[in-house]
Coordinates of C-alpha atoms (C1' of nucleotides) in Angstrom, one line a residue:
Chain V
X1 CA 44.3 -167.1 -35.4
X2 CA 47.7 -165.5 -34.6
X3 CA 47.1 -164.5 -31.3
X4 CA 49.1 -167.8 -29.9
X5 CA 52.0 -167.4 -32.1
X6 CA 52.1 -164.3 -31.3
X7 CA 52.6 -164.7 -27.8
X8 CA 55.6 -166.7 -28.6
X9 CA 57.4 -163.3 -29.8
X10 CA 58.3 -160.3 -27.3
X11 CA 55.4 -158.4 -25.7
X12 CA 58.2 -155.5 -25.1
X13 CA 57.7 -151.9 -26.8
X14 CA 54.2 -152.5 -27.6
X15 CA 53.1 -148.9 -27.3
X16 CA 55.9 -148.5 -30.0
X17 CA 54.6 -151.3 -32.2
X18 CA 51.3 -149.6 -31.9
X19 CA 52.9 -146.9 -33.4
X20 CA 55.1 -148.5 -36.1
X21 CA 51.8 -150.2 -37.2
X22 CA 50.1 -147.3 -37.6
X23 CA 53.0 -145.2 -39.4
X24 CA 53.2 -148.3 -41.6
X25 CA 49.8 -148.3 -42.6
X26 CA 49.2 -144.7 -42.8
X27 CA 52.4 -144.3 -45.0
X28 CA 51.7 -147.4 -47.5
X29 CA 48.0 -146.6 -47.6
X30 CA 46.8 -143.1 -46.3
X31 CA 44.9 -141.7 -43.7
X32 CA 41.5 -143.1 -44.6
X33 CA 43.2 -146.8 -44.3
X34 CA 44.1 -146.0 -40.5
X35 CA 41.7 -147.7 -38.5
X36 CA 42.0 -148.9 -35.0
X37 CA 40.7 -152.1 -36.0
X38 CA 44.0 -152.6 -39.0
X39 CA 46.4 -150.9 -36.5
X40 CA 45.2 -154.1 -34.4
X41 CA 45.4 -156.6 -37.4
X42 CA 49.1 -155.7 -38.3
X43 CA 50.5 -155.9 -34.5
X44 CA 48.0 -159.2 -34.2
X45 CA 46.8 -157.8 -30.9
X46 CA 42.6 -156.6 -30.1
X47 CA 41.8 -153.7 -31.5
X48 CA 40.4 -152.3 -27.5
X49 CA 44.4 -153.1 -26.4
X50 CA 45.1 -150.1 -28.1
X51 CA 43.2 -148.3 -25.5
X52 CA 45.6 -149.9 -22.9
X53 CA 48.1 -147.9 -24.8
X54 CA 46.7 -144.7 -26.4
X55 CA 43.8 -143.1 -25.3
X56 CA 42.5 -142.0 -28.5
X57 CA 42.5 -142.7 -32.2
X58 CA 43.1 -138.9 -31.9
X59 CA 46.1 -140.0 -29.4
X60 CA 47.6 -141.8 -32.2
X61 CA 47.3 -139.4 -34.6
X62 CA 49.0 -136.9 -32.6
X63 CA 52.5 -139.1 -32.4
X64 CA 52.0 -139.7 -35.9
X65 CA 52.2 -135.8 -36.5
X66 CA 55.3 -135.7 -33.7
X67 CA 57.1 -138.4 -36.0
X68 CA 56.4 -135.9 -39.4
X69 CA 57.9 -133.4 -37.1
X70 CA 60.8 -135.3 -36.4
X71 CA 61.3 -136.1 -40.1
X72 CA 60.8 -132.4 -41.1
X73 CA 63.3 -131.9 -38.2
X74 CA 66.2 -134.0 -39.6
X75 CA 65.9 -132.6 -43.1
X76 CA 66.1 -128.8 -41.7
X77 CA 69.8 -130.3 -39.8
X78 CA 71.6 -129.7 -43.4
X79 CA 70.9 -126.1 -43.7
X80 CA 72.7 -125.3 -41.2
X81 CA 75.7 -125.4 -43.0
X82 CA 74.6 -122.9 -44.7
X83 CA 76.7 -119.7 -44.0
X84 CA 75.0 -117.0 -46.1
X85 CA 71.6 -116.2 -44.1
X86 CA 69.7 -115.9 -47.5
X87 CA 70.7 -118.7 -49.0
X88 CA 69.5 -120.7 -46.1
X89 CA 66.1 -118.8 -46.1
X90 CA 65.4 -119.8 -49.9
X91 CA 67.0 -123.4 -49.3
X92 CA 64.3 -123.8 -45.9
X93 CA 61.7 -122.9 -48.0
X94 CA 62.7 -125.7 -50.7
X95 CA 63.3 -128.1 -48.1
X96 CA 59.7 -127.6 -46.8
X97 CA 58.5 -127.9 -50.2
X98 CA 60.1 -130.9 -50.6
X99 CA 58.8 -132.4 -47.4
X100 CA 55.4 -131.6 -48.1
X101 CA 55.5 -133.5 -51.6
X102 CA 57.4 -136.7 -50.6
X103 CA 55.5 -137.1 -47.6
X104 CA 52.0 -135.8 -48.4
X105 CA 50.4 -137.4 -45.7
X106 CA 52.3 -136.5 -43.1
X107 CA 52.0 -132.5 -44.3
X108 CA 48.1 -133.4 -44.3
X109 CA 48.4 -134.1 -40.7
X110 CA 50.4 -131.7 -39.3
X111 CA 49.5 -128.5 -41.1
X112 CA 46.3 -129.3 -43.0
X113 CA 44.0 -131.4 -40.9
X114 CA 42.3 -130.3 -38.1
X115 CA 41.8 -133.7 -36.4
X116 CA 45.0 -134.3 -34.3
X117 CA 45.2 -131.2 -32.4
X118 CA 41.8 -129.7 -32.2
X119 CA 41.2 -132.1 -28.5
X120 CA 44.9 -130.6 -27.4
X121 CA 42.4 -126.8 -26.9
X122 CA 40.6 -128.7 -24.3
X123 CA 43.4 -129.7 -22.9
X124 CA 44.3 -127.7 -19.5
X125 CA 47.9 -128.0 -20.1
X126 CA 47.7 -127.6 -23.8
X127 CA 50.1 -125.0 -24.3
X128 CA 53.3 -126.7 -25.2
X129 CA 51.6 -129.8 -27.4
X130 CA 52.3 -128.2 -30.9
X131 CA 56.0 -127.3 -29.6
X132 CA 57.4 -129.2 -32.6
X133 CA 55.4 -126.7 -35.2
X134 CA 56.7 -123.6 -32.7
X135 CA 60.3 -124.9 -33.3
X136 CA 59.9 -125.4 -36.8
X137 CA 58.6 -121.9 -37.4
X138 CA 61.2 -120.4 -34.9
X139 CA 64.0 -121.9 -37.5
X140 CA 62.0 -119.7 -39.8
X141 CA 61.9 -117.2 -37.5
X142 CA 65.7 -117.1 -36.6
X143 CA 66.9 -117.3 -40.0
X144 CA 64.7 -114.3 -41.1
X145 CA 66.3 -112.1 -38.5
X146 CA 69.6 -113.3 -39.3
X147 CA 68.5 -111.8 -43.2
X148 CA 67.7 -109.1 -41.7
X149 CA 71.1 -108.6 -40.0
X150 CA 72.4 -108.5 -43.5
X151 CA 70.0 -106.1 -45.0
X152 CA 67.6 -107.8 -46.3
X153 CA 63.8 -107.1 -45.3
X154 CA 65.3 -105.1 -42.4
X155 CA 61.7 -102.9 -42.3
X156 CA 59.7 -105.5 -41.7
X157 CA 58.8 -106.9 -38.3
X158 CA 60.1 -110.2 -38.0
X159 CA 57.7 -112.4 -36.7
X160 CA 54.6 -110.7 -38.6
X161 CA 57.1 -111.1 -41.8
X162 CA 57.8 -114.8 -40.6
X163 CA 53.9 -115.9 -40.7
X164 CA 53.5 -113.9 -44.1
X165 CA 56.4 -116.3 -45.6
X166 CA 54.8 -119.4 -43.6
X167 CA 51.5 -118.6 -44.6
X168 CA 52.8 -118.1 -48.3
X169 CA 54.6 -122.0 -48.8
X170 CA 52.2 -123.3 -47.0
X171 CA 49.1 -122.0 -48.9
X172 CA 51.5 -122.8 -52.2
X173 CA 51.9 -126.5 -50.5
X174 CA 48.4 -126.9 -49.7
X175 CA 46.5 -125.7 -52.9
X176 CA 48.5 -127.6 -55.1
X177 CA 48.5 -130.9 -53.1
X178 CA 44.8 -130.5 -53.0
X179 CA 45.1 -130.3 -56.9
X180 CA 43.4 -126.4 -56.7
X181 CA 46.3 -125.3 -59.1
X182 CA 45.8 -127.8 -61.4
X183 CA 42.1 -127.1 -61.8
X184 CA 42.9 -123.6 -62.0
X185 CA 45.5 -123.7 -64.3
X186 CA 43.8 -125.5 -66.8
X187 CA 42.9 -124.4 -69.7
X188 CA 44.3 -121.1 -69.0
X189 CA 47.1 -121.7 -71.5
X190 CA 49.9 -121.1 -68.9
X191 CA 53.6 -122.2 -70.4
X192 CA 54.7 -124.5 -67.5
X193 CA 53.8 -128.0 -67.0
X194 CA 51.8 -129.3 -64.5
X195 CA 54.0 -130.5 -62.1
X196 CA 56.6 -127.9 -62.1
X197 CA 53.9 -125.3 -61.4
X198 CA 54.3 -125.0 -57.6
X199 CA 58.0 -125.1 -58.2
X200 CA 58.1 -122.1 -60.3
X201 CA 55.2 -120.2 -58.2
X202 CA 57.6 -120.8 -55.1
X203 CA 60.8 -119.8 -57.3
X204 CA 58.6 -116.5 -58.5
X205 CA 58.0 -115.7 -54.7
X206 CA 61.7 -115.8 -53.8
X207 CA 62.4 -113.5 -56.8
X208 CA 60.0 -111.2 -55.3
X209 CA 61.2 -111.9 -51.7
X210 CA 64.8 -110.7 -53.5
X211 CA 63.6 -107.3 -54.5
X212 CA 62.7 -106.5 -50.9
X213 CA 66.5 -106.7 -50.0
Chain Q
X1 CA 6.5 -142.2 -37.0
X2 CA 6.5 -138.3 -39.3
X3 CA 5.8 -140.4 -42.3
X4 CA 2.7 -140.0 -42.9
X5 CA 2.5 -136.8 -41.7
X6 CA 5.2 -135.8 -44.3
X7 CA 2.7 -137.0 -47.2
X8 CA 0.4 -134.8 -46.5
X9 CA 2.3 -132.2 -47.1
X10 CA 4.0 -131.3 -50.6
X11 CA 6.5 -134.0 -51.9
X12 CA 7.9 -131.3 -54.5
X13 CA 11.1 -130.4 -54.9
X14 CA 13.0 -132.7 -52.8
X15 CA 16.2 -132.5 -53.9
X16 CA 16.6 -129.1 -52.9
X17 CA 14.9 -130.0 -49.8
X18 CA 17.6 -132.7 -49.4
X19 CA 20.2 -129.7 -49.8
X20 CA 18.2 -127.5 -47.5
X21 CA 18.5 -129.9 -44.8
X22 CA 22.3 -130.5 -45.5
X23 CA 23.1 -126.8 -45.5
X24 CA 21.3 -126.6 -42.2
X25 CA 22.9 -129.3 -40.2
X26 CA 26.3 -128.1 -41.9
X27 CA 26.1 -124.5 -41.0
X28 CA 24.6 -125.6 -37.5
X29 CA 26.6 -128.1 -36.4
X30 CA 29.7 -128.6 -38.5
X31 CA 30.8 -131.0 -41.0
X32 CA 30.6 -134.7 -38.2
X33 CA 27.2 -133.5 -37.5
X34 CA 26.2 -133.4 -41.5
X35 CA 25.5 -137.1 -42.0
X36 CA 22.8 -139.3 -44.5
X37 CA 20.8 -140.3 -41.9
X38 CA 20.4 -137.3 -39.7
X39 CA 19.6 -135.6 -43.1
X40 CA 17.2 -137.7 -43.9
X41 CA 15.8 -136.8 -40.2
X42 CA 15.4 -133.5 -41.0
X43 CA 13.5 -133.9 -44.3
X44 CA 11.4 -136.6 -42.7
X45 CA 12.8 -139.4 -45.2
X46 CA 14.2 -142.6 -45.2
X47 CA 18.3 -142.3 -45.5
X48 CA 17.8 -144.4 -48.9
X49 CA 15.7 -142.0 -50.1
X50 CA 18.3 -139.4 -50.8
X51 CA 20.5 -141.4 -52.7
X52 CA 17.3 -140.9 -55.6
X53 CA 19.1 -137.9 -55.6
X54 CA 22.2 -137.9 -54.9
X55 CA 24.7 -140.4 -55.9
X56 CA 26.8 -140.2 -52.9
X57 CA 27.4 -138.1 -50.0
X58 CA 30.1 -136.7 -51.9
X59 CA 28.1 -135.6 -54.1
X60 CA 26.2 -133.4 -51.4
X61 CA 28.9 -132.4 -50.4
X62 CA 29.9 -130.9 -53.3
X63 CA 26.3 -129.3 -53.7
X64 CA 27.5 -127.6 -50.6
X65 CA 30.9 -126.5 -51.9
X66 CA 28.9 -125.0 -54.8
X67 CA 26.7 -123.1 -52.3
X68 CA 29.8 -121.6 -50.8
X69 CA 31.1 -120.3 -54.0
X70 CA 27.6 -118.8 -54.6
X71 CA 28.1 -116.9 -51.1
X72 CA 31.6 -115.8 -52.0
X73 CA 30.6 -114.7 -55.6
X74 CA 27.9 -112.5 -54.1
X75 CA 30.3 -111.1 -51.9
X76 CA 32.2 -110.3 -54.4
X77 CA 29.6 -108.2 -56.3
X78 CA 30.1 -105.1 -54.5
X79 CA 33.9 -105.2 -55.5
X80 CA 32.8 -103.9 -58.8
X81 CA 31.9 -100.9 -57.6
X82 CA 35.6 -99.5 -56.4
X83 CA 37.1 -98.3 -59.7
X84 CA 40.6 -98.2 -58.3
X85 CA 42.1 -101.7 -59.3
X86 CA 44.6 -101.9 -56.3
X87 CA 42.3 -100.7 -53.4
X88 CA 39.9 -103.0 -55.8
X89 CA 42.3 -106.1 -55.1
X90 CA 43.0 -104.8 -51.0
X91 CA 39.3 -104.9 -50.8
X92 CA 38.5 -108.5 -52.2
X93 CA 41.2 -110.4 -49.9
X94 CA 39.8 -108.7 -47.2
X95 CA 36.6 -109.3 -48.4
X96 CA 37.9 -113.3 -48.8
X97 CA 39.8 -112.6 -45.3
X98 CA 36.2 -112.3 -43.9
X99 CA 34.3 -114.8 -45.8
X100 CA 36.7 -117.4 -44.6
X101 CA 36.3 -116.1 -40.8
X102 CA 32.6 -115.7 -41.1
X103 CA 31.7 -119.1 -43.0
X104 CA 34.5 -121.1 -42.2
X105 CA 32.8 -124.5 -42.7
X106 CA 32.1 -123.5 -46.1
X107 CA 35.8 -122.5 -46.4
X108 CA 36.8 -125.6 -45.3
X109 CA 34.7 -127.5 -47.7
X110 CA 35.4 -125.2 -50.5
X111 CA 39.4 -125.1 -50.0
X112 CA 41.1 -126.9 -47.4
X113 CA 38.8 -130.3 -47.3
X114 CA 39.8 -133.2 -49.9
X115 CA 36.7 -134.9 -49.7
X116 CA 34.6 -132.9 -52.4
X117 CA 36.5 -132.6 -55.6
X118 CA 38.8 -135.5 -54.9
X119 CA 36.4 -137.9 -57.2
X120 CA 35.9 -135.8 -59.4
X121 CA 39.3 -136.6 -60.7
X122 CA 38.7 -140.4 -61.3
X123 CA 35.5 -138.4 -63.5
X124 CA 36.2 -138.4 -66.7
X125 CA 34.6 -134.7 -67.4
X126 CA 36.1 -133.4 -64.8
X127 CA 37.9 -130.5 -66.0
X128 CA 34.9 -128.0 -65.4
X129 CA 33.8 -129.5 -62.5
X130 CA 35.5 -126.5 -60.2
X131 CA 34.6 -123.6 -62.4
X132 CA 33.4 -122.1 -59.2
X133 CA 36.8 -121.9 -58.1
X134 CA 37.9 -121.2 -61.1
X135 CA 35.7 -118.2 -61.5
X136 CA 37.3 -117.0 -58.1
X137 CA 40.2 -117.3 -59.2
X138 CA 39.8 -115.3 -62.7
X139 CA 38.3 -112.2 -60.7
X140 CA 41.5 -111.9 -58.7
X141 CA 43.5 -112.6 -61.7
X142 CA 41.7 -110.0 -63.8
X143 CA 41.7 -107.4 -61.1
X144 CA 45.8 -108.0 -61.3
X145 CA 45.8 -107.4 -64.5
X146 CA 43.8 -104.3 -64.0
X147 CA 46.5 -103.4 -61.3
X148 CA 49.3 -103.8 -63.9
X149 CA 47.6 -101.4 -66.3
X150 CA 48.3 -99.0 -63.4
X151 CA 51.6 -99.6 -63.0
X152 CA 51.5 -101.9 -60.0
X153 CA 53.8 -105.1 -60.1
X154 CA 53.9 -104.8 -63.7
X155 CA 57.4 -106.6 -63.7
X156 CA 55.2 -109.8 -62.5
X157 CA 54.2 -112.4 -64.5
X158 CA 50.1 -112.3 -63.8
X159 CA 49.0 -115.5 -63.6
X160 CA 52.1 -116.6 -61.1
X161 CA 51.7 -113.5 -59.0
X162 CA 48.0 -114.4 -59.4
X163 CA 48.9 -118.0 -57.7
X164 CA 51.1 -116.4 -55.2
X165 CA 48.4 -114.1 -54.0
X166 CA 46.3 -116.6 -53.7
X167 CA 48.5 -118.7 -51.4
X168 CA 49.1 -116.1 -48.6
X169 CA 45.6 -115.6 -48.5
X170 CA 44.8 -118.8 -48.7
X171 CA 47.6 -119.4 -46.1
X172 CA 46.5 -117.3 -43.6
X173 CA 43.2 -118.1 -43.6
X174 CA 44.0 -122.4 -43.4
X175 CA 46.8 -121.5 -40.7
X176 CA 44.6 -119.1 -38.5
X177 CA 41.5 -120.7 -38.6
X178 CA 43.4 -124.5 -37.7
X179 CA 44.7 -122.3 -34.2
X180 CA 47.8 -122.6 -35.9
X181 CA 48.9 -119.1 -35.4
X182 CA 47.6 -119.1 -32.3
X183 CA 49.9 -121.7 -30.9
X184 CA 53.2 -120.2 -32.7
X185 CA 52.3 -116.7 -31.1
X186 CA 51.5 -118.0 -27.6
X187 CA 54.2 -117.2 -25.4
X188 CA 56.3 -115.2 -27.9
X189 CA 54.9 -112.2 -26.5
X190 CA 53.5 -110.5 -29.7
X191 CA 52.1 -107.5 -28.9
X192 CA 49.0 -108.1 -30.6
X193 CA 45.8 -109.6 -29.8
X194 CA 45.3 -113.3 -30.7
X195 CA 41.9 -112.5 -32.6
X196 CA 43.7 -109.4 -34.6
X197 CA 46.7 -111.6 -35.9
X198 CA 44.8 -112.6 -38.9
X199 CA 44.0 -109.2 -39.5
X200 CA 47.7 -107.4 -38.6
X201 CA 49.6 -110.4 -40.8
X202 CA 47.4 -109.5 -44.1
X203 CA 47.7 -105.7 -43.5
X204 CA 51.5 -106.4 -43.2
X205 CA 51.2 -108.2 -46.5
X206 CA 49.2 -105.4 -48.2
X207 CA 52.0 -103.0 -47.2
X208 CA 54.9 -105.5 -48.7
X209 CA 52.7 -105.9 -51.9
X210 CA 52.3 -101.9 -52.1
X211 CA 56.3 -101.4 -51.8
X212 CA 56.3 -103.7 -55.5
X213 CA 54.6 -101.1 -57.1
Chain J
dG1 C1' 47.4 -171.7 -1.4
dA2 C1' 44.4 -167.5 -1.8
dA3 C1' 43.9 -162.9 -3.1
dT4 C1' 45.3 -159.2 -6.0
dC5 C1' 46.8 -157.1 -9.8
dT6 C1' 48.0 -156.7 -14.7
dA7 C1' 47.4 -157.5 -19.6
dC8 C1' 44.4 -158.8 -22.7
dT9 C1' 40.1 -160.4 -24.9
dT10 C1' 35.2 -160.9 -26.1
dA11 C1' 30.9 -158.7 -26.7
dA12 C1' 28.4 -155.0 -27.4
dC13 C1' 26.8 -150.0 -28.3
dA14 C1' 25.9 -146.5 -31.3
dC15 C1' 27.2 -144.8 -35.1
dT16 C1' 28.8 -144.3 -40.4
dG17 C1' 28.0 -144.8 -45.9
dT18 C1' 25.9 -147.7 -49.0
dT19 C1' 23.3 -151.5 -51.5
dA20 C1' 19.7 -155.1 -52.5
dA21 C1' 15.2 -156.4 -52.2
dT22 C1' 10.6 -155.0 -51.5
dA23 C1' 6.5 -152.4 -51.2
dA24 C1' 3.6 -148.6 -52.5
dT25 C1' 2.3 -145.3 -55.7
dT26 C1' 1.7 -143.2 -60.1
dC27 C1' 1.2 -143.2 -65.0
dC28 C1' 0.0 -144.8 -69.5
dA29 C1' -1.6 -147.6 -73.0
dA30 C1' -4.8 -151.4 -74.4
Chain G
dT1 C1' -11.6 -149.3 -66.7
dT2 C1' -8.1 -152.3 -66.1
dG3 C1' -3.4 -154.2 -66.1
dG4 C1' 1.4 -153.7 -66.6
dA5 C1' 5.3 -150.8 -66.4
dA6 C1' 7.8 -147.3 -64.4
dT7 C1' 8.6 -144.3 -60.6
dT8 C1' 9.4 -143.5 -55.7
dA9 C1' 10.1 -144.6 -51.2
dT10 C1' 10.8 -148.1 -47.7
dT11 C1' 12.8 -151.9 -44.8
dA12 C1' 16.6 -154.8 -43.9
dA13 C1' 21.1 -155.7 -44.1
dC14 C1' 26.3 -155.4 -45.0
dA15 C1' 30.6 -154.0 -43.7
dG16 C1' 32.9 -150.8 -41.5
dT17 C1' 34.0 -147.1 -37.7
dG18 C1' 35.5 -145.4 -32.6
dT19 C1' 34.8 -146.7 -28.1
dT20 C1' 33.4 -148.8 -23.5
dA21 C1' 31.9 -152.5 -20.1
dA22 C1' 32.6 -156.8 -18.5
dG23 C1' 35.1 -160.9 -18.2
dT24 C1' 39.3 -164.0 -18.3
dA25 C1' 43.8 -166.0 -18.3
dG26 C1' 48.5 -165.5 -16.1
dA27 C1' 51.8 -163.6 -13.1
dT28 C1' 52.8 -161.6 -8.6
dT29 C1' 52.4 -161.0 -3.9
dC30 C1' 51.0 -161.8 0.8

DNA sequence: GAATCTACTTAACACTGTTAATAATTCCAA
DNA sequence: TTGGAATTATTAACAGTGTTAAGTAGATTC
């Protein structure tokens, strides 16, 4: 019973405990491991105090996705150093990449799964609540029309052209985390292994991505 | 108590009864709604009764996933009939475009979901266990190749440009029918309805692909 | 000191997938 | 025809889920 030792320790921040708990166990073990109930074990509080704190499990899930957000965030800052608009555009595309294999389960939950933003529709005021993913593609966005400023694509709309590239790494990201290129590829003989396949489809894109200059 | 009024009637293929029921509650209500026991409310049997048949509900689910790939193959049969590879190939993404919109449940299951062909990895004959999607994939890979013999991207490796197809389609589809696109476009002023987004961003990429000829 | 308010807990509801044990039925050989 | 085995379906239960209603300590305020 740790309830009473608990009580010893600082009762400050819980809402942020809540959510350290849950990052914790949805890192280290997945979304499936993410209960309210374990959420409750690790911070040694009731599982229905949560409630006091979140609304939903769905609540949870959707600060979960703001933290991937903020991660994918941070690893975007480098690029701007970045001078030549190109470069940058091939280098955001590897840095999503990237993302969306070391942190898997974050990628699941803010591109792939439907749970943590399908309540946000019914939502009066639900407007602004994916604002993180409308930043994120307005990076995209920006440094596509700065390409285009130096030639390259400079026929395409930008913003259709911006959700074609999205749509592009993502579907690349999601089919092969989902293991679809590795069933697919399988037998079919092709000269790459495994693991490097989404690399080389991505690197294959850019190429093509070149020849539009 | 339908019990015994169930015996009375024909206690025959019940397995595909089981799938019946499954299809119906999926198609009807959606994936939450599919579960053992309101299956087995359908068919009039105890929930224990369908796992005589079914190992687990994975396993129905992939039952399902198969049924999906059935629709989409025989949506694909009329393809055959366009002699020109390339409107050939325009035709079956938007063919897959549609099926995705129209059945998206059965999209979801077949290529966004983990939940079906995630065990089947831990299966030690697993490696045909997706020739559905495999299948899928061969008839876009084959009408690229057909493409090629026309002189259309023949500078592309196949097989990658295959795989990169697939993923903006793929892409599109996952990001549109998650709201995703939806949200990024709100209050950027596109001038193009919300519904017709889908639509205008694979047109767009038909017109980029055409420019690689 | 009594009332109120806050933070938290216990108990419970209505579900979920799944398994073990049991009953009913069918089949097949002696 | 009868008895045992095999098949088929059932009930009961386990362990888990999200979530809500009701109750209880402890601090705060009047």
């Amino acid at each position: 019973m740790g309830i009473t030792e608990r009580k010893n320790r600082d009762k400050q921040d819980l809402k942020q405990r809540i959510l350290d708990a849950a990052k914790l166990l949805f890192t280290k073990h997945g979304y499936e491991a993410t209960s309210i109930r374990k959420i409750a074990n690790v911070i040694e509080f009731s599982p229905t105090t949560i409630y006091l704190y979140y609304r939903d499990k769905n609540d949870i899930l959707y600060a979960l996705h703001q933290e991937g957000f903020k991660m994918l965030g941070t690893s975007f800052i480098d690029l701007g150093k970045i001078s030549n608009p190109f470069e940058r555009f091939k280098e955001m595309g590897r840095t999503y990449l990237k993302f969306a294999l070391d942190h898997s389960d974050f990628y699941e939950l803010m591109f792939i799964m439907k749970e943590p933003i399908q309540w946000l529709d019914e939502d009066a005021c639900a407007s602004d609540k994916w604002q993180e993913g409308i930043n994120a593609f307005d990076s995209l966005h920006n440094t596509i029309i700065d390409c285009q400023k130096e030639g390259y694509f400079k026929d395409q709309d930008s913003k259709l052209f911006s959700l074609f590239v999205w749509s592009t790494v993502h579907g690349l990201c999601s089919l092969s985390l989902h293991g679809h290129f590795e069933q697919v590829v399988k037998g079919k003989k092709l000269d790459i292994h495994p693991d490097k396949i989404l690399e080389s489809a991505f690197e294959n894109f850019l190429d093509l991505i070149d020849r539009l200059k």
